[in-house]
CSV table of C-alpha atoms in Angstrom, one decimal:
chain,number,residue,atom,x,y,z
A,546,UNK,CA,-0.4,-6.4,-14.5
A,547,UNK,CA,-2.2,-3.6,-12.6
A,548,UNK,CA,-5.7,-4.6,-11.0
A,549,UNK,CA,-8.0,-2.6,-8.9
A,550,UNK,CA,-9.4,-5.0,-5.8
A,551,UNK,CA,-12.3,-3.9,-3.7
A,552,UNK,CA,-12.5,-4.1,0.1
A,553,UNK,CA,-15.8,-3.2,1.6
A,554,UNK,CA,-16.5,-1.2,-1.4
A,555,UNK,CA,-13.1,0.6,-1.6
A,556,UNK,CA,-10.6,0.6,-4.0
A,557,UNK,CA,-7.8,-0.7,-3.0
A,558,UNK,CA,-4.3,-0.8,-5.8
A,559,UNK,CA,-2.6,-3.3,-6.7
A,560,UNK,CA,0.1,-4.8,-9.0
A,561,UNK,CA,1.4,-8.3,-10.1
A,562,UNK,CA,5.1,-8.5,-10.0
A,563,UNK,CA,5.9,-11.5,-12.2
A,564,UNK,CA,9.5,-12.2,-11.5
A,565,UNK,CA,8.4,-12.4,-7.6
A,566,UNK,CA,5.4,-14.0,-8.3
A,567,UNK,CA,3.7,-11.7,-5.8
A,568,UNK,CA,0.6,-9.2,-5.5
A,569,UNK,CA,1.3,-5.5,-4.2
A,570,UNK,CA,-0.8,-3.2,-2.7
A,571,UNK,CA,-1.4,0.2,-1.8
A,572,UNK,CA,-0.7,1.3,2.0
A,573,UNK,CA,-2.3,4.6,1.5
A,574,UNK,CA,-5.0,2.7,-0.1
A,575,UNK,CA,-5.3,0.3,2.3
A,576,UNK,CA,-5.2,2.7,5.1
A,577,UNK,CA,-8.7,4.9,3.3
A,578,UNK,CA,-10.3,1.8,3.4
A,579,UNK,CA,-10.0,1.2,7.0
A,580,UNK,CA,-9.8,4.3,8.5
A,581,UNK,CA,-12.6,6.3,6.4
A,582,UNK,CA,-10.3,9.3,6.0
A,583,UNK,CA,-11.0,12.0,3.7
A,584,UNK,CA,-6.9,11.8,3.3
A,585,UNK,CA,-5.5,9.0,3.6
A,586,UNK,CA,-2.1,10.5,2.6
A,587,UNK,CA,-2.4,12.8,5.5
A,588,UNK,CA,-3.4,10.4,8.2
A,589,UNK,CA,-0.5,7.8,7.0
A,590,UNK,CA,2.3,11.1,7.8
A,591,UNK,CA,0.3,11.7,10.7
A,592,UNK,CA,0.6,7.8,11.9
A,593,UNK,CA,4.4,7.7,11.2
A,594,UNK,CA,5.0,11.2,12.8
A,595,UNK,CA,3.2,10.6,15.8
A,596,UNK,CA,4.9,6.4,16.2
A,597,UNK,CA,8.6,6.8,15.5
A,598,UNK,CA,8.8,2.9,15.5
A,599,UNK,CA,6.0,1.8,12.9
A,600,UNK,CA,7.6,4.8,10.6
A,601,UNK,CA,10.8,3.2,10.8
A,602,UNK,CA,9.5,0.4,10.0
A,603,UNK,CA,7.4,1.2,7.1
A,604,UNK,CA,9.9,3.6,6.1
A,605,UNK,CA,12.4,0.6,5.8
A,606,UNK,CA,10.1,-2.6,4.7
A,607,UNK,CA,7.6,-1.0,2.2
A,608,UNK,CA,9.4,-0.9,-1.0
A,609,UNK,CA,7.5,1.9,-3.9
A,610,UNK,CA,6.0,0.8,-6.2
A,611,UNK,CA,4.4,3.0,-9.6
A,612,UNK,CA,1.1,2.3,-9.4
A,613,UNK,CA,-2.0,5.0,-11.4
A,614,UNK,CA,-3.3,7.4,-9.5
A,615,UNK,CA,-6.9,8.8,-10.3
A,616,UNK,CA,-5.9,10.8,-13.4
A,617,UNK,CA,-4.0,7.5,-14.6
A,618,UNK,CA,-0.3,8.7,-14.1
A,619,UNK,CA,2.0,6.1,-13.1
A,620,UNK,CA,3.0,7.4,-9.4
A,621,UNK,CA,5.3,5.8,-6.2
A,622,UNK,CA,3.4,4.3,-3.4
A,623,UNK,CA,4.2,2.4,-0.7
A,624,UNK,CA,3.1,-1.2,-1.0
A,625,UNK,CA,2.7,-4.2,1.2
A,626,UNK,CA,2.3,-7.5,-0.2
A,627,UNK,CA,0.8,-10.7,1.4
A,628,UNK,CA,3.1,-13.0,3.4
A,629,UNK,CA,1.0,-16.5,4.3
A,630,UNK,CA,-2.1,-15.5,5.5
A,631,UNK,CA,-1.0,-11.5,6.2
A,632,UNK,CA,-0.3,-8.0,5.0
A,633,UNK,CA,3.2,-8.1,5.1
A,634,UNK,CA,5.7,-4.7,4.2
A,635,UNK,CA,8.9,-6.4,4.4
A,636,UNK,CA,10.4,-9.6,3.2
């Protein structure tokens, strides 16, 4: 199940994954919203380039996911998913 959530009027991805029984949602999505970039693609490499660590880390606990783009092709993202009461990327 694929769903479209809004945060402060921005779209934000997301899918249902049944056997986990678990919402993901888009990090590049996630990172438009809260950044107000024109790219959000962009400013994610940027982020990881310029902090080693948090690109280890996001490199290593946010799974991909296909989730449709704008043109509605089914395309990889990284996702985070909710832990508790926070965005979580790994387990």
């Amino acid at each position: 199940m694929n769903s479209i959530k809004l945060f402060q009027s921005a779209k934000i991805r997301s899918v249902w994954n049944e056997e986990e029984q678990q919402w993901y949602f888009s990090v590049v999505d996630i990172v438009g919203a809260l950044t107000d970039s024109v790219n959000p693609t962009d400013y994610l490499k940027k982020i990881r380039k310029r902090d080693p660590e948090l690109g280890t880390y996001i490199g290593t606990n946010c799974p991909q996911v296909a989730m449709p783009t704008q043109s509605g092709k089914n395309r990889r993202t990284l996702v985070a998913k909710i832990k508790r009461t926070a965005l979580s990327c790994g387990s």
